[in-house]
Coordinates of N, CA, C and O in Angstrom, one line a residue:
X666 N 41.3 156.7 55.7 CA 42.5 156.9 56.5 C 42.7 158.3 56.9 O 43.6 158.6 57.7
X667 N 42.0 159.2 56.3 CA 42.2 160.6 56.6 C 41.8 160.9 58.1 O 40.8 160.4 58.5
X668 N 42.7 161.6 58.7 CA 42.4 162.0 60.1 C 42.9 163.4 60.4 O 44.0 163.7 60.0
X669 N 42.2 164.2 61.1 CA 42.6 165.5 61.5 C 43.6 165.4 62.6 O 43.5 164.6 63.5
X670 N 44.6 166.2 62.5 CA 45.6 166.4 63.6 C 45.4 167.8 64.2 O 45.1 168.7 63.4
X671 N 45.5 168.0 65.5 CA 45.1 169.3 66.0 C 46.2 170.0 66.8 O 47.1 169.3 67.4
X672 N 46.2 171.3 66.6 CA 47.1 172.2 67.4 C 46.3 173.4 67.7 O 45.3 173.7 67.1
X673 N 46.8 174.1 68.8 CA 46.1 175.3 69.2 C 47.1 176.3 69.7 O 48.2 176.0 70.0
X674 N 46.7 177.6 69.6 CA 47.5 178.7 70.1 C 46.6 179.6 70.9 O 45.5 179.9 70.6
X675 N 47.2 180.1 72.0 CA 46.6 181.1 72.9 C 47.5 182.3 72.8 O 48.7 182.2 73.0
X676 N 47.0 183.5 72.6 CA 47.8 184.7 72.5 C 47.2 185.8 73.3 O 45.9 185.9 73.4
X677 N 48.0 186.6 74.0 CA 47.6 187.8 74.7 C 48.4 188.9 74.4 O 49.7 188.8 74.4
X678 N 47.8 190.1 74.1 CA 48.5 191.3 73.9 C 48.7 191.7 72.4 O 48.2 191.0 71.5
X679 N 49.5 192.7 72.2 CA 49.7 193.3 70.9 C 50.7 192.4 70.1 O 51.3 191.5 70.7
X680 N 50.9 192.7 68.9 CA 51.8 191.9 68.0 C 53.3 191.8 68.5 O 53.8 190.7 68.7
X681 N 53.8 193.0 68.8 CA 55.3 193.0 69.2 C 55.5 192.7 70.6 O 56.5 192.1 71.0
X682 N 54.6 193.1 71.5 CA 54.7 192.9 72.9 C 54.0 191.8 73.5 O 54.1 191.4 74.7
X683 N 53.1 191.2 72.7 CA 52.3 190.1 73.2 C 53.0 188.8 73.3 O 54.2 188.7 72.9
X684 N 52.4 187.8 73.9 CA 53.0 186.5 74.1 C 52.0 185.4 73.7 O 50.8 185.6 74.0
X685 N 52.5 184.3 73.2 CA 51.6 183.2 72.8 C 52.1 181.9 73.4 O 53.2 181.8 73.8
X686 N 51.2 180.9 73.3 CA 51.6 179.6 73.6 C 51.0 178.6 72.6 O 49.9 178.8 72.2
X687 N 51.8 177.7 72.2 CA 51.5 176.7 71.2 C 51.3 175.3 71.9 O 52.1 175.0 72.7
X688 N 50.2 174.6 71.5 CA 50.0 173.3 72.0 C 49.6 172.3 70.9 O 49.0 172.8 69.9
X689 N 50.0 171.1 71.0 CA 49.5 170.0 70.1 C 48.8 169.0 70.8 O 49.0 168.8 72.0
X690 N 47.9 168.3 70.1 CA 47.1 167.3 70.7 C 47.9 166.1 71.4 O 47.4 165.5 72.3
X691 N 49.1 165.8 70.8 CA 49.9 164.8 71.4 C 50.6 165.2 72.6 O 51.1 164.3 73.4
X692 N 50.7 166.5 72.9 CA 51.4 167.0 74.0 C 52.9 167.2 73.7 O 53.6 167.6 74.6
X693 N 53.3 167.0 72.5 CA 54.7 167.2 72.1 C 55.0 168.7 72.4 O 56.1 169.0 72.9
X694 N 54.1 169.6 72.1 CA 54.2 171.0 72.5 C 53.0 171.2 73.5 O 51.8 171.0 73.1
X695 N 53.3 171.7 74.7 CA 52.2 171.9 75.6 C 52.4 173.3 76.2 O 53.4 173.5 76.9
X696 N 51.6 174.2 75.8 CA 51.7 175.6 76.2 C 53.1 176.2 76.0 O 53.7 176.8 76.9
X697 N 53.7 175.8 74.9 CA 55.1 176.2 74.6 C 55.1 177.7 74.1 O 54.3 178.0 73.2
X698 N 56.0 178.5 74.7 CA 55.9 179.9 74.4 C 56.4 180.3 73.1 O 57.3 179.7 72.5
X699 N 55.9 181.4 72.5 CA 56.4 182.1 71.4 C 56.0 183.5 71.4 O 55.0 183.9 72.0
X700 N 56.7 184.3 70.6 CA 56.4 185.7 70.5 C 57.3 186.4 69.5 O 58.1 185.7 68.8
X701 N 57.3 187.7 69.5 CA 58.0 188.5 68.6 C 59.5 188.2 68.7 O 60.2 188.0 67.7
X702 N 60.0 188.1 69.9 CA 61.5 188.0 70.1 C 62.0 186.6 69.6 O 63.1 186.5 69.1
X703 N 61.2 185.6 69.8 CA 61.6 184.2 69.3 C 61.4 184.0 67.8 O 61.9 183.1 67.3
X704 N 60.6 185.0 67.2 CA 60.4 184.9 65.8 C 61.3 185.8 65.0 O 61.9 185.4 64.0
X705 N 61.5 187.0 65.4 CA 62.2 188.0 64.6 C 63.5 188.4 65.2 O 64.3 189.1 64.6
X706 N 63.8 188.0 66.5 CA 65.1 188.3 67.1 C 65.7 187.0 67.4 O 65.4 186.0 66.9
X707 N 66.7 187.0 68.3 CA 67.5 185.8 68.6 C 67.1 185.2 69.9 O 68.0 184.6 70.6
X708 N 65.9 185.3 70.4 CA 65.5 184.8 71.7 C 65.2 183.3 71.6 O 64.3 182.9 70.8
X709 N 65.9 182.5 72.3 CA 65.8 181.1 72.3 C 64.9 180.5 73.3 O 64.8 179.3 73.5
X710 N 64.2 181.4 74.0 CA 63.2 181.0 75.1 C 61.9 180.6 74.6 O 60.9 180.4 75.3
X711 N 61.7 180.6 73.3 CA 60.4 180.2 72.7 C 60.6 179.7 71.3 O 61.7 179.6 70.8
X712 N 59.5 179.3 70.7 CA 59.6 178.8 69.3 C 59.1 179.8 68.4 O 58.8 181.0 68.7
X713 N 58.9 179.4 67.1 CA 58.3 180.3 66.1 C 57.6 179.4 65.0 O 58.0 178.3 64.9
X714 N 56.7 180.0 64.3 CA 56.0 179.2 63.3 C 57.0 178.6 62.2 O 56.8 177.4 61.8
X715 N 58.0 179.3 61.9 CA 58.9 178.8 60.8 C 59.7 177.6 61.3 O 59.9 176.6 60.5
X716 N 60.2 177.6 62.5 CA 60.9 176.4 63.0 C 60.0 175.2 63.2 O 60.4 174.0 63.0
X717 N 58.7 175.5 63.5 CA 57.7 174.4 63.6 C 57.5 173.8 62.2 O 57.4 172.6 62.0
X718 N 57.3 174.7 61.2 CA 57.1 174.2 59.8 C 58.4 173.4 59.4 O 58.2 172.4 58.8
X719 N 59.6 173.9 59.7 CA 60.8 173.2 59.4 C 60.9 171.8 60.0 O 61.2 170.8 59.3
X720 N 60.5 171.7 61.3 CA 60.5 170.4 61.9 C 59.5 169.5 61.3 O 59.8 168.3 61.1
X721 N 58.4 170.0 61.0 CA 57.3 169.2 60.4 C 57.8 168.7 59.0 O 57.6 167.5 58.7
X722 N 58.4 169.6 58.2 CA 58.8 169.2 56.9 C 59.9 168.2 56.9 O 59.9 167.2 56.2
X723 N 60.9 168.4 57.8 CA 62.0 167.4 58.0 C 61.4 166.1 58.4 O 61.9 165.0 57.9
X724 N 60.5 166.1 59.4 CA 59.9 164.8 59.8 C 59.2 164.1 58.7 O 59.3 162.9 58.5
X725 N 58.4 164.9 58.0 CA 57.6 164.3 56.9 C 58.5 163.7 55.8 O 58.3 162.6 55.3
X726 N 59.5 164.5 55.4 CA 60.5 164.0 54.4 C 61.2 162.7 54.8 O 61.3 161.7 54.1
X727 N 61.6 162.7 56.1 CA 62.3 161.5 56.6 C 61.5 160.3 56.6 O 61.9 159.2 56.1
X728 N 60.2 160.4 57.0 CA 59.3 159.3 56.9 C 59.0 158.9 55.5 O 59.0 157.7 55.2
X729 N 58.8 159.8 54.6 CA 58.5 159.5 53.2 C 59.7 158.8 52.6 O 59.5 157.8 51.8
X730 N 60.9 159.2 52.9 CA 62.1 158.6 52.4 C 62.2 157.1 52.9 O 62.6 156.2 52.2
X731 N 62.0 156.9 54.2 CA 62.0 155.6 54.8 C 61.0 154.7 54.1 O 61.4 153.5 53.8
X732 N 59.8 155.1 53.8 CA 58.8 154.3 53.1 C 59.3 154.1 51.7 O 59.1 153.0 51.2
X733 N 59.8 155.1 51.0 CA 60.3 154.9 49.6 C 61.4 153.9 49.6 O 61.5 153.1 48.6
X734 N 62.3 154.0 50.5 CA 63.4 153.0 50.6 C 62.9 151.6 50.7 O 63.3 150.7 50.0
X735 N 61.9 151.4 51.6 CA 61.3 150.1 51.9 C 60.7 149.6 50.6 O 60.8 148.4 50.3
X736 N 60.0 150.4 49.9 CA 59.3 150.0 48.7 C 60.3 149.5 47.6 O 60.0 148.6 46.8
X737 N 61.5 150.1 47.7 CA 62.6 149.7 46.7 C 63.4 148.5 47.3 O 64.4 148.1 46.6
X738 N 63.1 148.0 48.5 CA 63.8 146.9 49.0 C 65.0 147.3 49.9 O 65.9 146.4 50.1
X739 N 65.1 148.5 50.4 CA 66.2 149.0 51.2 C 65.7 149.4 52.5 O 64.6 149.8 52.7
X740 N 66.6 149.4 53.5 CA 66.4 149.9 54.8 C 67.5 150.7 55.3 O 68.7 150.3 55.3
X741 N 67.3 151.9 55.7 CA 68.3 152.8 56.2 C 68.7 152.4 57.6 O 67.8 152.0 58.4
X742 N 70.0 152.5 58.0 CA 70.4 152.2 59.3 C 70.2 153.5 60.1 O 70.1 153.5 61.4
X743 N 70.2 154.7 59.4 CA 69.9 156.0 60.0 C 69.6 157.0 59.0 O 70.1 156.9 57.8
X744 N 68.7 157.9 59.3 CA 68.4 159.0 58.5 C 68.4 160.3 59.4 O 67.7 160.3 60.4
X745 N 69.1 161.3 59.0 CA 69.1 162.5 59.8 C 68.7 163.6 58.8 O 69.4 163.8 57.7
X746 N 67.8 164.4 59.1 CA 67.3 165.5 58.2 C 67.2 166.8 59.0 O 66.8 166.9 60.1
X747 N 67.6 167.8 58.3 CA 67.6 169.2 58.8 C 66.8 170.1 57.8 O 66.7 169.8 56.6
X748 N 66.1 171.1 58.3 CA 65.4 172.0 57.5 C 65.7 173.4 58.0 O 65.8 173.7 59.1
X749 N 66.0 174.3 57.0 CA 66.2 175.7 57.2 C 65.1 176.5 56.5 O 65.0 176.4 55.3
X750 N 64.3 177.2 57.3 CA 63.1 177.9 56.7 C 63.4 179.4 56.8 O 63.7 179.9 57.9
X751 N 63.4 180.1 55.7 CA 63.7 181.5 55.7 C 62.5 182.3 55.6 O 61.7 182.2 54.6
X752 N 62.3 183.2 56.5 CA 61.2 184.2 56.5 C 61.8 185.5 56.0 O 62.7 186.0 56.5
X753 N 61.2 186.0 54.9 CA 61.7 187.2 54.2 C 60.7 188.3 54.2 O 59.5 188.0 54.1
X754 N 61.1 189.5 54.2 CA 60.2 190.7 54.0 C 59.5 190.6 52.7 O 60.2 190.2 51.7
X755 N 58.2 190.9 52.6 CA 57.5 190.8 51.4 C 56.5 192.0 51.5 O 55.4 191.9 52.0
X756 N 56.9 193.1 50.9 CA 56.1 194.4 51.0 C 55.9 194.8 52.4 O 56.9 195.0 53.1
X757 N 54.7 194.9 52.9 CA 54.4 195.3 54.2 C 54.4 194.1 55.2 O 54.4 194.3 56.4
X758 N 54.5 192.9 54.6 CA 54.5 191.7 55.5 C 55.7 190.8 55.3 O 56.8 191.3 55.0
X759 N 55.5 189.6 55.5 CA 56.6 188.6 55.3 C 56.1 187.4 54.6 O 54.9 187.1 54.5
X760 N 57.0 186.6 54.1 CA 56.7 185.3 53.5 C 57.8 184.3 53.6 O 59.0 184.7 53.9
X761 N 57.5 183.1 53.6 CA 58.6 182.0 53.6 C 59.0 181.9 52.1 O 58.2 181.6 51.3
X762 N 60.2 182.3 51.8 CA 60.7 182.3 50.5 C 61.7 181.1 50.1 O 62.0 180.9 49.0
X763 N 62.1 180.4 51.2 CA 63.0 179.3 50.9 C 62.9 178.3 52.0 O 62.9 178.6 53.2
X764 N 62.9 177.0 51.7 CA 63.1 175.9 52.6 C 64.3 175.1 52.1 O 64.2 174.6 51.0
X765 N 65.3 175.0 52.8 CA 66.5 174.1 52.4 C 66.5 172.9 53.3 O 66.7 173.0 54.5
X766 N 66.3 171.7 52.7 CA 66.3 170.5 53.4 C 67.7 169.8 53.2 O 68.2 169.8 52.1
X767 N 68.1 169.1 54.2 CA 69.4 168.3 54.1 C 69.1 167.0 54.7 O 68.7 166.9 55.9
X768 N 69.2 165.9 53.9 CA 69.0 164.6 54.3 C 70.3 163.8 54.3 O 70.9 163.8 53.2
X769 N 70.7 163.2 55.3 CA 71.9 162.4 55.4 C 71.5 161.1 55.9 O 70.9 160.9 57.0
X770 N 71.8 160.0 55.1 CA 71.4 158.7 55.4 C 72.4 157.6 55.2 O 73.3 157.8 54.3
X771 N 72.4 156.6 56.0 CA 73.2 155.4 55.8 C 72.3 154.3 55.3 O 71.4 153.9 56.1
X772 N 72.5 153.9 54.1 CA 71.6 152.8 53.5 C 72.5 151.8 52.9 O 73.1 152.0 51.8
X773 N 72.7 150.6 53.5 CA 73.5 149.6 53.0 C 73.1 149.1 51.6 O 71.9 149.0 51.3
X774 N 74.1 148.9 50.7 CA 73.9 148.4 49.4 C 73.1 149.2 48.4 O 72.6 148.8 47.4
X775 N 73.0 150.5 48.7 CA 72.3 151.4 47.8 C 73.3 152.3 47.1 O 74.2 152.9 47.7
X776 N 73.2 152.3 45.8 CA 74.1 153.1 44.9 C 73.7 154.6 44.9 O 72.5 154.9 45.1
X777 N 74.6 155.5 44.8 CA 74.4 156.9 44.8 C 73.2 157.4 43.9 O 72.4 158.1 44.3
X778 N 73.2 157.0 42.6 CA 72.2 157.4 41.7 C 70.8 157.0 42.1 O 69.9 157.8 42.1
X779 N 70.7 155.8 42.6 CA 69.4 155.3 43.1 C 69.0 156.0 44.4 O 67.8 156.4 44.6
X780 N 69.9 156.3 45.2 CA 69.7 157.1 46.5 C 69.1 158.4 46.1 O 68.1 158.9 46.7
X781 N 69.8 159.1 45.2 CA 69.3 160.5 44.8 C 67.9 160.4 44.2 O 67.1 161.3 44.5
X782 N 67.6 159.4 43.4 CA 66.3 159.2 42.8 C 65.3 159.0 43.9 O 64.2 159.7 43.8
X783 N 65.5 158.2 44.8 CA 64.6 157.9 45.9 C 64.4 159.1 46.8 O 63.2 159.5 47.1
X784 N 65.5 159.8 47.1 CA 65.4 161.1 47.9 C 64.5 162.1 47.2 O 63.7 162.8 47.8
X785 N 64.8 162.4 45.9 CA 64.0 163.4 45.2 C 62.5 163.0 45.1 O 61.7 163.9 45.3
X786 N 62.2 161.7 44.9 CA 60.8 161.3 44.8 C 60.2 161.4 46.2 O 59.0 161.8 46.3
X787 N 60.9 161.1 47.3 CA 60.3 161.3 48.6 C 60.0 162.8 48.9 O 59.0 163.1 49.5
X788 N 60.9 163.7 48.5 CA 60.7 165.1 48.7 C 59.4 165.5 47.9 O 58.6 166.2 48.4
X789 N 59.3 165.1 46.7 CA 58.2 165.5 45.8 C 56.9 164.9 46.4 O 55.8 165.5 46.3
X790 N 56.9 163.7 46.9 CA 55.7 163.0 47.4 C 55.4 163.3 48.9 O 54.2 163.0 49.3
X791 N 56.2 163.9 49.6 CA 56.0 164.2 51.0 C 54.8 165.2 51.1 O 54.8 166.2 50.4
X792 N 53.8 164.8 51.9 CA 52.6 165.7 52.1 C 53.0 167.2 52.4 O 52.3 168.1 52.0
X793 N 54.0 167.4 53.2 CA 54.3 168.7 53.6 C 55.0 169.5 52.4 O 54.7 170.7 52.2
X794 N 55.7 168.8 51.6 CA 56.2 169.4 50.4 C 55.1 169.9 49.5 O 55.1 171.0 48.9
X795 N 54.1 169.0 49.4 CA 52.9 169.4 48.6 C 52.2 170.5 49.2 O 51.7 171.5 48.5
X796 N 52.0 170.5 50.5 CA 51.3 171.6 51.2 C 52.0 173.0 51.1 O 51.4 174.0 51.0
X797 N 53.3 172.9 51.0 CA 54.2 174.1 50.9 C 54.6 174.5 49.5 O 55.5 175.2 49.3
X798 N 53.9 174.0 48.5 CA 54.2 174.2 47.1 C 54.3 175.7 46.7 O 54.9 176.0 45.7
X799 N 53.7 176.5 47.5 CA 53.7 178.0 47.2 C 55.0 178.6 47.5 O 55.3 179.7 47.1
X800 N 55.9 177.9 48.3 CA 57.2 178.4 48.6 C 58.0 178.4 47.4 O 58.2 177.4 46.7
X801 N 58.6 179.6 47.0 CA 59.3 179.6 45.7 C 60.5 178.7 45.5 O 60.8 178.2 44.4
X802 N 61.1 178.4 46.6 CA 62.3 177.5 46.5 C 62.4 176.5 47.7 O 62.4 176.9 48.8
X803 N 62.2 175.2 47.3 CA 62.4 174.1 48.3 C 63.5 173.3 47.7 O 63.4 172.6 46.7
X804 N 64.7 173.3 48.4 CA 65.8 172.5 47.9 C 66.1 171.3 48.8 O 65.6 171.3 50.0
X805 N 66.8 170.3 48.2 CA 67.1 169.1 49.0 C 68.6 168.8 48.6 O 68.9 168.6 47.5
X806 N 69.4 168.7 49.7 CA 70.8 168.2 49.5 C 70.7 166.9 50.2 O 70.6 166.8 51.5
X807 N 70.9 165.8 49.5 CA 70.9 164.4 50.0 C 72.3 163.8 50.0 O 72.9 163.8 48.9
X808 N 72.7 163.3 51.1 CA 74.0 162.7 51.2 C 73.9 161.3 51.7 O 73.3 161.0 52.7
X809 N 74.5 160.4 50.9 CA 74.5 159.0 51.2 C 75.8 158.7 51.9 O 76.9 158.9 51.4
X810 N 75.8 158.4 53.2 CA 77.0 158.1 54.0 C 77.6 156.8 53.5 O 77.0 155.9 53.1
X811 N 79.0 156.9 53.5 CA 79.7 155.8 53.0 C 80.0 154.7 54.0 O 79.7 154.7 55.1

C-alpha cells in the first residue's frame, strides 16, 4: 500500500530577496508563491513551509481520528482541526519547537473520557505526528461539542 506522494519547489535568487513556488502532484498547490516575507514577516501573498506542515498535520490527525472513531463504532457529524506551528530561533538557524493542535468534533453518543482517549490515540498514531517526533512539544486540545 506504500505510495510516494510528490511535491516540488522552484526557487530563484538569494535567501532574503529570492522567490519560490511550491507545487504538489494533485495540483492543490500549483506554482504557489513563497519567500522570506511570507515566512518571517506578515506577508499573506504566499505560503511558508510551517503552515504547509501545519495543514498536513491537521489533515492527518483529522483523518486518523475519523478512522479511530469508526473502529470504536462512532461517526463524527463534523471534525474541525487547527494547527499552530511555531518556528523559533535556534543558534544561527531556526527550528520548529512547538505544534499545537486543536480538534473540535461533534460525535453523537460518545462520552468525554472515551473521546479524549480516541483523540490522544489518533494523535499518537497519525503518520505526521510520528514523522514530526523530533519536535519538542506537540500538544492536542480536543473538544467534544455538546
